[in-house]
Coordinates of C-alpha atoms in Angstrom, one line a residue:
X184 CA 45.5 120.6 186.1
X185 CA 44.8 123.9 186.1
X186 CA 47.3 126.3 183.4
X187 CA 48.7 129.9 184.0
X188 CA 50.5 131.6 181.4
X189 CA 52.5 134.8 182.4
X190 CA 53.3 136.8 179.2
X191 CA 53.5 140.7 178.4
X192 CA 55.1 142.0 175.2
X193 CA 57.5 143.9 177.0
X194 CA 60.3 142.3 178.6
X195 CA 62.1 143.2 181.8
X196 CA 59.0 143.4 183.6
X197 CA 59.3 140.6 185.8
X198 CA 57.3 137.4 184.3
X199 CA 60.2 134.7 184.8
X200 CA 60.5 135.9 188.6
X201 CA 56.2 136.5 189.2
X202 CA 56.0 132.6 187.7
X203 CA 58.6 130.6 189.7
X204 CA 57.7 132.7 192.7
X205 CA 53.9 131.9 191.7
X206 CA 55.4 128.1 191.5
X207 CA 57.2 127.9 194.2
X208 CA 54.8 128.9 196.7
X209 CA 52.0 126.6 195.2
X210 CA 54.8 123.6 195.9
X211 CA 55.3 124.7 199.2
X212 CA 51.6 124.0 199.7
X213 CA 51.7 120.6 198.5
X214 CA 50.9 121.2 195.0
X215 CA 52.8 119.3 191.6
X216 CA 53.8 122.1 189.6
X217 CA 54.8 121.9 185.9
X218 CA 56.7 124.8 184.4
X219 CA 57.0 125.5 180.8
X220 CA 59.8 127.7 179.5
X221 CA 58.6 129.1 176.0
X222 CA 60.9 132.0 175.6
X223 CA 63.9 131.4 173.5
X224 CA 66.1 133.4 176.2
X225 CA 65.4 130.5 178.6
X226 CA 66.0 132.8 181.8
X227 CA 63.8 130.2 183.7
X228 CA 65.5 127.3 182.5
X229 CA 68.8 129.0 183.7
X230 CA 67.2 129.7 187.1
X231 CA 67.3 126.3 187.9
X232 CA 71.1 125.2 186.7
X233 CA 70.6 124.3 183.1
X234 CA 71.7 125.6 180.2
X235 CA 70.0 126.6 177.4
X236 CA 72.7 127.0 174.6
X237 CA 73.4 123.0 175.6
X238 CA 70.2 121.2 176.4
X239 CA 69.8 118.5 173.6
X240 CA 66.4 118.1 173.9
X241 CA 63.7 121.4 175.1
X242 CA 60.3 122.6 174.3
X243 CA 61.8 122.6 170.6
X244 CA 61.2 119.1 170.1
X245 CA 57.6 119.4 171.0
X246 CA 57.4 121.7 167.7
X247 CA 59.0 119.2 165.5
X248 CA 56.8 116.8 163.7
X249 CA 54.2 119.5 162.0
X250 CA 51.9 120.3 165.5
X251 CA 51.6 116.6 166.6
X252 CA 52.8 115.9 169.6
X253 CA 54.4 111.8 169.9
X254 CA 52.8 110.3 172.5
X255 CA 55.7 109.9 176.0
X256 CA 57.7 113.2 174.4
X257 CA 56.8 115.7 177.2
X258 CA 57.5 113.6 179.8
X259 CA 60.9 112.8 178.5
X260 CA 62.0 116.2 178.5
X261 CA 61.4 117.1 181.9
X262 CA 64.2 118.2 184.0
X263 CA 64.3 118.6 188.0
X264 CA 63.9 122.1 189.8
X265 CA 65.0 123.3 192.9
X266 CA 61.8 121.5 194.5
X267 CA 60.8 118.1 194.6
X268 CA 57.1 118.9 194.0
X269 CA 58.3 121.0 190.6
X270 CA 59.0 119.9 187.5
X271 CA 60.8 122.1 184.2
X272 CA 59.9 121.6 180.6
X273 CA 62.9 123.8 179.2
X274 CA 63.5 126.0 177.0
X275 CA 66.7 126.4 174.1
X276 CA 67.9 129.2 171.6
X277 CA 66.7 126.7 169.0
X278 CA 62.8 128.4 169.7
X279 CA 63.9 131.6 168.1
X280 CA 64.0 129.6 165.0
X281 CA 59.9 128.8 165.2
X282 CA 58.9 132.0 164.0
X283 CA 60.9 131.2 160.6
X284 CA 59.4 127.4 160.4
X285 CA 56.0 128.3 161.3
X286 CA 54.6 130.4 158.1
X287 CA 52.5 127.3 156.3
X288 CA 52.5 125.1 158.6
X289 CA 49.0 124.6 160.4
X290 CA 48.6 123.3 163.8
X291 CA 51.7 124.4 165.8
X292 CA 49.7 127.1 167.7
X293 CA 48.1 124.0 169.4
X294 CA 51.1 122.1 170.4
X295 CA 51.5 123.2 174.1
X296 CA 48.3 121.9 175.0
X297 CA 48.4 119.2 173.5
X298 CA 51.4 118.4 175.3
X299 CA 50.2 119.3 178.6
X300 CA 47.1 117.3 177.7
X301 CA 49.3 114.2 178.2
X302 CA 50.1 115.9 181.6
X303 CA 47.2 116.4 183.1
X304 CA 46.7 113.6 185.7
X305 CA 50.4 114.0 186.7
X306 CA 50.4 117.6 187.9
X307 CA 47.8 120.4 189.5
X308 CA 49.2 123.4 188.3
X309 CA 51.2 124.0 185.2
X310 CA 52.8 127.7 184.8
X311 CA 53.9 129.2 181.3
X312 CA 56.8 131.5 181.0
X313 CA 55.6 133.3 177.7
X314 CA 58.2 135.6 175.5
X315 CA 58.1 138.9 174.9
X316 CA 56.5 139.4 171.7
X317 CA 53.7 138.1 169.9
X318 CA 54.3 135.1 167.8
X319 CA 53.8 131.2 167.7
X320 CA 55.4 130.9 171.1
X321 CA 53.2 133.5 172.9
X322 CA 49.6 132.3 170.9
X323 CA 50.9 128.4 172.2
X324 CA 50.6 130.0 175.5
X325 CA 47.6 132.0 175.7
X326 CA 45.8 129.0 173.6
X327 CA 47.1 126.5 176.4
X328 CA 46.3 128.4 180.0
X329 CA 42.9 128.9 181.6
X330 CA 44.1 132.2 183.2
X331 CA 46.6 134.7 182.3
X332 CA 49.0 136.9 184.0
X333 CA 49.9 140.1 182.8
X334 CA 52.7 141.6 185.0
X335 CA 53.6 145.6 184.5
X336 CA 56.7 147.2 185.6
X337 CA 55.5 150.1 187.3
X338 CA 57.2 152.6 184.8
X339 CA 55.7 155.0 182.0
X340 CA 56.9 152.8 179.1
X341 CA 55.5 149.6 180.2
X342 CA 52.1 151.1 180.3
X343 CA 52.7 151.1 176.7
X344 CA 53.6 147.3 176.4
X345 CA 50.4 146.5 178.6
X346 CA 48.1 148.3 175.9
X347 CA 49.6 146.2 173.2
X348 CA 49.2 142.9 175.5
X349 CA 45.6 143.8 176.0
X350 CA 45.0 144.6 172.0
X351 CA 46.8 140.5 171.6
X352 CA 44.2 139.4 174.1
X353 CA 41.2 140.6 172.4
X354 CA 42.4 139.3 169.1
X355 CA 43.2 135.6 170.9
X356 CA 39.6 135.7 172.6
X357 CA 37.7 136.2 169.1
X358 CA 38.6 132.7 168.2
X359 CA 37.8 131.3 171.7
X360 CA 34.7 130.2 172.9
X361 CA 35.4 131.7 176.3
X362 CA 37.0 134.6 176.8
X363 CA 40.6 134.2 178.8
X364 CA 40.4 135.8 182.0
X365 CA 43.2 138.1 182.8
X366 CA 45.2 139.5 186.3
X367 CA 47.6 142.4 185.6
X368 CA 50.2 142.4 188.4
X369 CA 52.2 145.8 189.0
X370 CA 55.4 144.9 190.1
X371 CA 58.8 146.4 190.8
X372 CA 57.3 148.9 192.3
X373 CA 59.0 151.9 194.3
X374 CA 57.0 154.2 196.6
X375 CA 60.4 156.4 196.7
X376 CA 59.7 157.3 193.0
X377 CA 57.2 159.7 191.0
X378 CA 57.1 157.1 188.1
X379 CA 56.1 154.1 190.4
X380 CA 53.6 156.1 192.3
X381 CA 51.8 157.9 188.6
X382 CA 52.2 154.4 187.1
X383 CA 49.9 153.0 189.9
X384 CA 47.1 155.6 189.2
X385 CA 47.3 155.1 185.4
X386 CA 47.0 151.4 185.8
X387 CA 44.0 151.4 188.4
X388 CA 42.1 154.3 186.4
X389 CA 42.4 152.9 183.0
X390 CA 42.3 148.4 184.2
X391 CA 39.9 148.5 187.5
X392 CA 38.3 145.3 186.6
X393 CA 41.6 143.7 185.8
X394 CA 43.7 145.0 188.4
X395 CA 45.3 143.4 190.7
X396 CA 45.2 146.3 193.7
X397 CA 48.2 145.7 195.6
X398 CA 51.7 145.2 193.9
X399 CA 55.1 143.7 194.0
X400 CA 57.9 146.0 195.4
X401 CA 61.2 146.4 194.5
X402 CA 63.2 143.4 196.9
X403 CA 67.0 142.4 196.2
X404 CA 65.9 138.7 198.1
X405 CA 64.3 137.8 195.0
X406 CA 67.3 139.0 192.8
X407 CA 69.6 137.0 195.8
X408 CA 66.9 134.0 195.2
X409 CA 67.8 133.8 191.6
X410 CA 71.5 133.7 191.8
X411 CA 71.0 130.6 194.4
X412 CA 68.5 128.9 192.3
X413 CA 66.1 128.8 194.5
X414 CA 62.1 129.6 194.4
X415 CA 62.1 133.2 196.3
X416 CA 60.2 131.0 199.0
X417 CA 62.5 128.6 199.8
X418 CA 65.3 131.6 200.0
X419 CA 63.6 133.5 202.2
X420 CA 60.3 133.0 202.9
X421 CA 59.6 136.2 205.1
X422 CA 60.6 138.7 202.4
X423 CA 58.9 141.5 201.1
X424 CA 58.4 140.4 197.4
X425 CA 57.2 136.7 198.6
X426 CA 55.2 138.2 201.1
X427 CA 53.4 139.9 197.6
X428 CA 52.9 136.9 195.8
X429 CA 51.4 135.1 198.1
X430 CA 48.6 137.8 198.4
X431 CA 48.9 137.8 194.4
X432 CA 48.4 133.6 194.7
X433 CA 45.6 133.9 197.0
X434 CA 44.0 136.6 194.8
X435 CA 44.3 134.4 191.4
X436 CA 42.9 131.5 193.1
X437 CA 40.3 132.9 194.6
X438 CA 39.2 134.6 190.6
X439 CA 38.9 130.5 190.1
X440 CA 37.1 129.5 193.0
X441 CA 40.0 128.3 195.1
X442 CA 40.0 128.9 198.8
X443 CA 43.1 127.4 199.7
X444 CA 46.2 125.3 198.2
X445 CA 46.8 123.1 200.9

């Protein structure tokens, strides 16, 4: 299994939208996808029909018994997607409560991967929707993936989230052995404005190595592919914003060695 986590300590910036659409397309190639809603506002577990205020059982019970993880639990809380070849671990409004909990209690930074851990035959990609600040739910995240998304709305403010992302990142790295690879994605982008178009430069003069050099417009198909619960692939496959990511998926697979999905 190979693990994504999209996160940026700013929110609005597109991360649920960049990982379903990220999803979708690697289902569409065959692939078993796993996604993992870890923010507490559970936009990506609403995406697909459920509700967060009412689910029983989410991502919360993974965090219940002190870090461990009982063997069976992850697979039980798996709900179905809008495609057969994706799977949702949910989230609930019961994850806001973690940050509270977690002061004294060792191990719960490790829970996501141990959970995926009893995953990993079952599915070849899993994708982590991280929240937008940093906490336990965010450093589950980065601990868990192999490769991290970082995507920027293409205004001045966000620029600003981005730095404190990057700050998180080097703090996370200095107590792994490897350092986690990172792609930051420019998205929402409008050519018509001054703000898109000077958020560009800033982003490719201060992150060349990290940059991802093309970008995801602005496209109401994958605001449309949302309100039908559909991956922005299945909606409409020929838009401009899916058209993006699968130029973004090719670029993050090649960064691992991948050719092809299919």
């Amino acid at each position: 299994m190979r693990v994504w986590a999209v996160a940026n300590q700013k929110g609005g910036v597109g991360k649920t939208t960049t990982s379903i659409a990220l999803a979708g397309l690697l289902a569409d190639a065959g692939k078993r996808v796993l996604l993992v809603d870890l923010d507490p506002h559970g936009s990506m577990t609403s995406y697909f029909g459920h509700d967060p205020d009412a689910l029983e059982h989410s991502c919360f019970d993974l965090f219940l018994d002190h870090g461990q993880v009982a063997e069976g639990l992850p697979a039980s809380l798996l709900l179905p997607t809008s495609h057969e070849r994706m799977a949702l671990l949910p989230s609930s409004t019961a994850l806001a409560t973690l940050e509270r909990q977690s002061p004294g209690q060792s191990g719960l930074g490790l829970v996501i991967a141990k959970s995926l851990a009893q995953l990993w035959q079952q599915y070849d990609f899993a994708i982590i929707d991280s929240p937008p600040l940093l906490g336990v739910l965010m450093v589950n995240a980065l601990a868990a993936c192999q490769q991290l998304v970082i995507p920027v709305q293409t205004e001045f403010l966000a620029v600003k989230g981005l730095e404190r992302m990057v700050s998180t990142l080097q703090m996370i790295n200095r107590s792994r052995k490897q350092a986690l690879p990172y792609s930051i994605v420019p998205t929402l982008f409008d050519r018509r404005t001054q703000a898109s178009l000077q958020t560009l430069r800033t982003l490719r003069n201060a992150y060349p190595e990290h940059l991802w050099p093309a970008y995801i417009p602005v496209d109401t198909r994958l605001r449309d592919a949302s309100r039908a619960g559909q991956t922005p692939s299945q909606f409409d496959a020929k838009s401009r914003g899916v058209i993006a990511y699968r130029a973004l998926l090719k670029h993050l697979l090649s960064q691992q060695g991948v050719t092809q999905v299919a």
